[in-house]
Coordinates of C-alpha atoms in Angstrom, one line a residue:
Chain A
X30 CA 3.1 -18.3 -26.8
X31 CA 2.4 -15.1 -25.7
X32 CA 2.6 -13.6 -22.4
X33 CA -0.1 -12.8 -20.2
X34 CA 0.4 -9.7 -17.9
X35 CA -2.3 -8.5 -15.8
X36 CA -1.5 -5.0 -14.0
X37 CA -2.0 -4.7 -10.1
X38 CA -5.1 -3.2 -8.5
X39 CA -5.2 -2.2 -5.0
X40 CA -6.6 -5.7 -4.2
X41 CA -5.6 -7.6 -7.1
X42 CA -1.5 -8.4 -7.7
X43 CA 0.5 -8.3 -10.8
X44 CA 0.5 -11.3 -12.9
X45 CA 3.1 -12.3 -15.3
X46 CA 3.5 -15.1 -17.1
X47 CA 5.9 -15.2 -20.1
X48 CA 5.6 -17.3 -23.1
X49 CA 9.4 -17.5 -23.5
X50 CA 11.6 -19.4 -21.2
X51 CA 12.0 -16.9 -18.1
X52 CA 10.4 -16.3 -14.5
X53 CA 6.8 -15.5 -13.8
X54 CA 5.4 -13.2 -11.1
X55 CA 2.4 -13.1 -8.8
X56 CA 2.8 -10.3 -6.6
X57 CA 1.0 -7.7 -4.2
X58 CA -2.2 -8.0 -2.7
X59 CA -4.9 -10.5 -3.5
X60 CA -8.3 -10.4 -2.3
X61 CA -10.3 -10.0 -5.5
X62 CA -14.0 -9.2 -5.8
X63 CA -14.7 -12.6 -7.4
X64 CA -11.2 -14.6 -7.1
X65 CA -12.4 -17.3 -9.6
X66 CA -13.2 -15.1 -12.3
X67 CA -9.5 -13.0 -11.5
X68 CA -7.3 -16.1 -11.7
X69 CA -9.2 -17.7 -14.7
X70 CA -6.9 -16.0 -17.6
X71 CA -3.8 -17.4 -15.5
X72 CA -5.9 -20.8 -15.7
X73 CA -6.4 -20.6 -19.4
X74 CA -3.0 -19.5 -20.0
X75 CA -1.5 -22.5 -18.3
X76 CA -4.0 -24.9 -20.1
X77 CA -2.4 -23.4 -23.4
X78 CA 1.1 -23.5 -22.3
X79 CA 0.9 -27.2 -21.0
X80 CA 0.4 -28.0 -24.8
X81 CA 3.5 -26.3 -25.8
X82 CA 7.1 -27.8 -26.0
X83 CA 10.4 -27.0 -24.1
X84 CA 8.3 -25.6 -20.9
X85 CA 10.4 -24.0 -18.4
X86 CA 9.0 -21.9 -15.7
X87 CA 10.0 -20.5 -12.3
X88 CA 6.7 -18.9 -10.8
X89 CA 7.6 -16.5 -8.2
X90 CA 5.1 -15.8 -5.7
X91 CA 5.6 -12.6 -3.6
X92 CA 2.4 -11.8 -1.9
X93 CA 1.7 -9.1 1.0
X94 CA -1.8 -10.7 1.7
X95 CA -4.4 -12.9 0.1
X96 CA -7.8 -14.2 1.2
X97 CA -9.2 -17.6 1.5
X98 CA -11.0 -17.8 -2.2
X99 CA -7.5 -16.6 -3.5
X100 CA -5.4 -19.7 -1.7
X101 CA -7.9 -22.0 -3.3
X102 CA -7.2 -20.4 -6.7
X103 CA -3.4 -20.2 -5.8
X104 CA -3.4 -24.1 -5.1
X105 CA -5.5 -24.6 -8.3
X106 CA -2.8 -22.8 -10.3
X107 CA 0.1 -24.5 -8.5
X108 CA -1.5 -27.9 -9.0
X109 CA -1.5 -26.8 -13.0
X110 CA 2.2 -26.5 -12.8
X111 CA 2.6 -29.3 -10.9
X112 CA 0.5 -31.3 -14.0
X113 CA 2.7 -29.5 -16.4
X114 CA 5.9 -31.1 -14.6
X115 CA 4.4 -34.4 -14.9
X116 CA 4.1 -33.9 -18.2
X117 CA 7.5 -33.3 -18.7
X118 CA 8.1 -29.4 -18.2
X119 CA 10.8 -27.8 -15.8
X120 CA 8.4 -26.1 -13.3
X121 CA 9.3 -24.7 -10.2
X122 CA 7.7 -22.1 -7.5
X123 CA 9.4 -19.6 -5.4
X124 CA 7.5 -18.5 -2.5
X125 CA 8.9 -15.0 -1.3
X126 CA 8.0 -13.8 2.1
X127 CA 9.0 -11.3 4.6
X128 CA 10.9 -12.8 7.2
X129 CA 8.9 -11.1 9.8
X130 CA 5.7 -12.6 8.2
X131 CA 5.2 -15.8 10.2
X132 CA 1.5 -16.3 8.5
X133 CA 2.8 -16.1 5.2
X134 CA 5.7 -18.2 5.6
X135 CA 3.4 -20.8 7.1
X136 CA 1.2 -20.8 4.1
X137 CA 4.3 -21.5 1.8
X138 CA 5.1 -24.1 4.1
X139 CA 1.6 -25.8 3.8
X140 CA 1.4 -25.3 -0.2
X141 CA 4.9 -27.1 -0.3
X142 CA 3.6 -30.0 1.7
X143 CA 0.5 -30.1 -0.2
X144 CA 2.2 -30.1 -3.8
X145 CA 4.9 -32.3 -5.3
X146 CA 6.8 -29.7 -7.3
X147 CA 10.2 -28.0 -6.5
X148 CA 9.0 -25.2 -3.9
X149 CA 11.7 -22.8 -2.5
X150 CA 10.8 -20.7 0.6
X151 CA 13.0 -17.6 0.1
X152 CA 13.1 -15.0 3.0
X153 CA 13.2 -11.4 2.3
Chain B
X1 CA -9.6 1.8 26.4
X2 CA -12.5 3.9 28.0
X3 CA -12.5 4.2 32.0
X4 CA -15.9 3.1 32.6
X5 CA -15.1 0.1 30.6
X6 CA -17.5 0.7 27.8
X7 CA -16.8 -0.6 24.1
X8 CA -15.3 1.9 21.4
X9 CA -16.4 2.0 18.1
X10 CA -13.3 1.7 15.8
X11 CA -15.2 1.4 12.4
X12 CA -18.7 1.2 11.4
X13 CA -20.5 1.1 8.1
X14 CA -24.1 0.1 7.1
X15 CA -25.1 -0.3 3.6
X16 CA -23.5 -1.5 0.4
X17 CA -20.1 -3.0 0.2
X18 CA -18.1 -2.1 -2.7
X19 CA -15.0 -3.4 -4.0
X20 CA -13.7 0.3 -3.6
X21 CA -14.9 0.4 -0.2
X22 CA -13.3 -2.8 0.6
X23 CA -10.2 -1.7 -0.7
X24 CA -10.3 1.4 1.5
X25 CA -10.8 -0.7 4.4
X26 CA -8.0 -3.0 4.0
X27 CA -5.9 0.4 3.8
X28 CA -6.9 1.7 6.7
X29 CA -6.9 -1.5 8.8
X30 CA -3.3 -2.2 7.2
X31 CA -2.6 1.1 8.8
X32 CA -3.7 0.6 12.1
X33 CA -1.9 -3.0 12.1
X34 CA 1.6 -1.2 11.3
X35 CA 0.8 1.4 14.3
X36 CA 0.0 -1.4 16.5
X37 CA -3.4 -0.5 17.0
X38 CA -4.9 -3.5 15.8
X39 CA -4.0 -7.3 15.8
X40 CA -3.0 -8.5 12.2
X41 CA -5.6 -11.0 12.5
X42 CA -8.2 -8.4 12.6
X43 CA -7.4 -7.7 8.9
X44 CA -8.1 -11.3 7.7
X45 CA -11.2 -11.5 9.7
X46 CA -12.7 -8.1 8.3
X47 CA -12.0 -8.8 4.7
X48 CA -13.5 -12.3 5.1
X49 CA -16.6 -11.0 6.9
X50 CA -17.1 -7.7 4.5
X51 CA -16.7 -10.2 1.3
X52 CA -19.2 -12.4 2.8
X53 CA -21.3 -9.6 3.2
X54 CA -21.0 -8.9 -0.3
X55 CA -21.3 -12.3 -1.8
X56 CA -23.7 -13.6 0.2
X57 CA -25.8 -10.7 1.9
X58 CA -27.2 -9.2 -1.1
X59 CA -24.3 -6.7 -1.3
X60 CA -25.0 -5.0 2.1
X61 CA -25.3 -4.8 5.6
X62 CA -23.4 -3.6 8.7
X63 CA -19.8 -4.4 9.8
X64 CA -18.4 -3.0 13.1
X65 CA -15.2 -3.2 15.0
X66 CA -15.2 -2.6 18.4
X67 CA -12.9 -2.7 21.6
X68 CA -13.4 -2.8 24.9
X69 CA -11.2 -3.4 28.1
X70 CA -10.6 -7.3 27.1
X71 CA -11.5 -7.7 23.7
X72 CA -11.8 -6.4 19.9
X73 CA -15.1 -7.6 18.7
X74 CA -15.8 -7.7 14.8
X75 CA -19.1 -8.1 13.7
X76 CA -21.0 -8.6 10.5
X77 CA -24.9 -8.4 10.4
X78 CA -27.0 -8.9 7.3
X79 CA -30.7 -9.6 6.6
X80 CA -31.6 -13.2 5.2
X81 CA -34.6 -15.3 4.9
X82 CA -35.3 -16.9 8.3
X83 CA -34.5 -20.5 7.1
X84 CA -31.2 -19.6 5.8
X85 CA -30.0 -17.3 8.5
X86 CA -31.2 -20.5 11.2
X87 CA -29.4 -22.7 8.7
X88 CA -25.9 -20.5 8.7
X89 CA -25.7 -20.0 12.5
X90 CA -26.3 -24.1 12.9
X91 CA -23.3 -24.4 10.5
X92 CA -21.3 -21.5 12.1
X93 CA -21.9 -23.2 15.8
X94 CA -20.7 -26.8 14.6
X95 CA -17.2 -25.2 12.6
X96 CA -14.2 -26.4 14.3
X97 CA -12.6 -23.9 16.0
X98 CA -8.6 -22.8 16.0
X99 CA -6.3 -25.4 14.8
X100 CA -9.1 -27.7 13.6
X101 CA -10.6 -25.3 11.8
X102 CA -7.0 -24.5 9.6
X103 CA -6.9 -28.0 9.2
X104 CA -10.4 -28.3 7.9
X105 CA -9.8 -25.4 5.5
X106 CA -6.7 -26.9 4.4
X107 CA -8.7 -30.2 3.2
X108 CA -11.3 -28.1 1.8
X109 CA -9.0 -26.1 -0.5
X110 CA -8.1 -29.2 -1.8
X111 CA -11.7 -30.4 -3.0
X112 CA -13.0 -29.2 -6.5
X113 CA -15.8 -26.7 -6.2
X114 CA -19.0 -27.1 -8.1
X115 CA -19.4 -24.9 -11.1
X116 CA -20.2 -21.4 -10.8
X117 CA -19.5 -21.7 -6.9
X118 CA -19.6 -17.8 -5.4
X119 CA -16.6 -18.9 -3.2
X120 CA -14.5 -21.4 -1.9
X121 CA -16.3 -22.0 1.5
X122 CA -13.4 -21.0 3.3
X123 CA -14.2 -17.6 4.9
X124 CA -16.1 -19.0 7.7
X125 CA -13.2 -21.3 8.5
X126 CA -10.9 -18.8 8.4
X127 CA -12.8 -16.7 11.2
X128 CA -13.2 -19.8 13.2
X129 CA -9.6 -20.4 12.9
X130 CA -8.5 -16.7 13.8
X131 CA -10.8 -15.4 16.3
X132 CA -10.3 -16.7 20.2
X133 CA -14.5 -16.9 20.1
X134 CA -16.8 -16.9 17.4
X135 CA -20.7 -16.2 17.8
X136 CA -23.5 -16.2 15.5
X137 CA -27.3 -15.5 16.1
X138 CA -30.5 -15.3 13.9
X139 CA -32.7 -12.1 15.2
X140 CA -36.2 -12.4 13.6
X141 CA -37.2 -9.5 11.6
X142 CA -40.6 -8.6 10.0
X143 CA -41.5 -10.3 6.8
X144 CA -40.0 -13.7 7.6
X145 CA -36.4 -12.4 7.5
X146 CA -33.7 -12.5 10.0
X147 CA -30.7 -10.7 10.9
X148 CA -27.8 -13.0 10.8
X149 CA -25.2 -11.6 13.2
X150 CA -21.8 -13.2 13.1
X151 CA -19.4 -12.0 15.9
X152 CA -15.3 -12.8 16.0
X153 CA -14.0 -12.0 19.4
X154 CA -10.0 -11.5 19.6
X155 CA -8.9 -11.0 23.3
X156 CA -6.4 -8.2 23.3
X157 CA -3.6 -10.8 24.9
X158 CA -4.0 -12.7 21.9
X159 CA -2.6 -10.2 19.7
X160 CA -1.2 -11.9 16.6

């Protein structure tokens, strides 16, 4: 399983999904021109990852801003991780938010409520 | 504010909205939020409006932010076939508002999208959630088109 790394731009986050057991990251701003196309490589990576053995992934999400299309894609991505956990993997999500950013905390809380996967809210 | 209470244009752009322009607008608005000149919700509404113009308005249109004594007004306008514009106006007027819109968006986020969907259909709900008021009108143009005008109004006292 190879790493997936997408470098950040002004409107898209850095995405790192590691092939070996390590932390994954999504960080930056997220309002891509086409959110579904932008997230497709990450979705494809996860589809392959779910076929591998010994899966263990902590996905750290640290976003400054994301638009509504991206919120849909993030939920789809998290749901795929949830499926991987149901299939026997060790999956968890850490949602980092600036302690002054009420909206980002609330978004994390909503994701946590909508998912059945360990989901930690971590202020910074 | 102007002493006479007239509105002041803070941002106005007519034409094509490219991703590069969107990034520049985002950066400018974030700076305005950091300096306290704009409420944070204005950035979220602006991005959704501009992305709607790009995705559904044939890439272009008119986007304005203006301020008057009582409120901050964000407005998008683009030309559409009359029937499509009127259908959108009816849809926007029927949208839930405030926290009901937020709940509707959360529910829609969980739905599976049809293949090839351009968006999640969440942008208008986000605007309805964040804006104190949201208006939509279709103004007839020549050639069977209408100008769809969507307006989000944030009261200055409702600064996020």
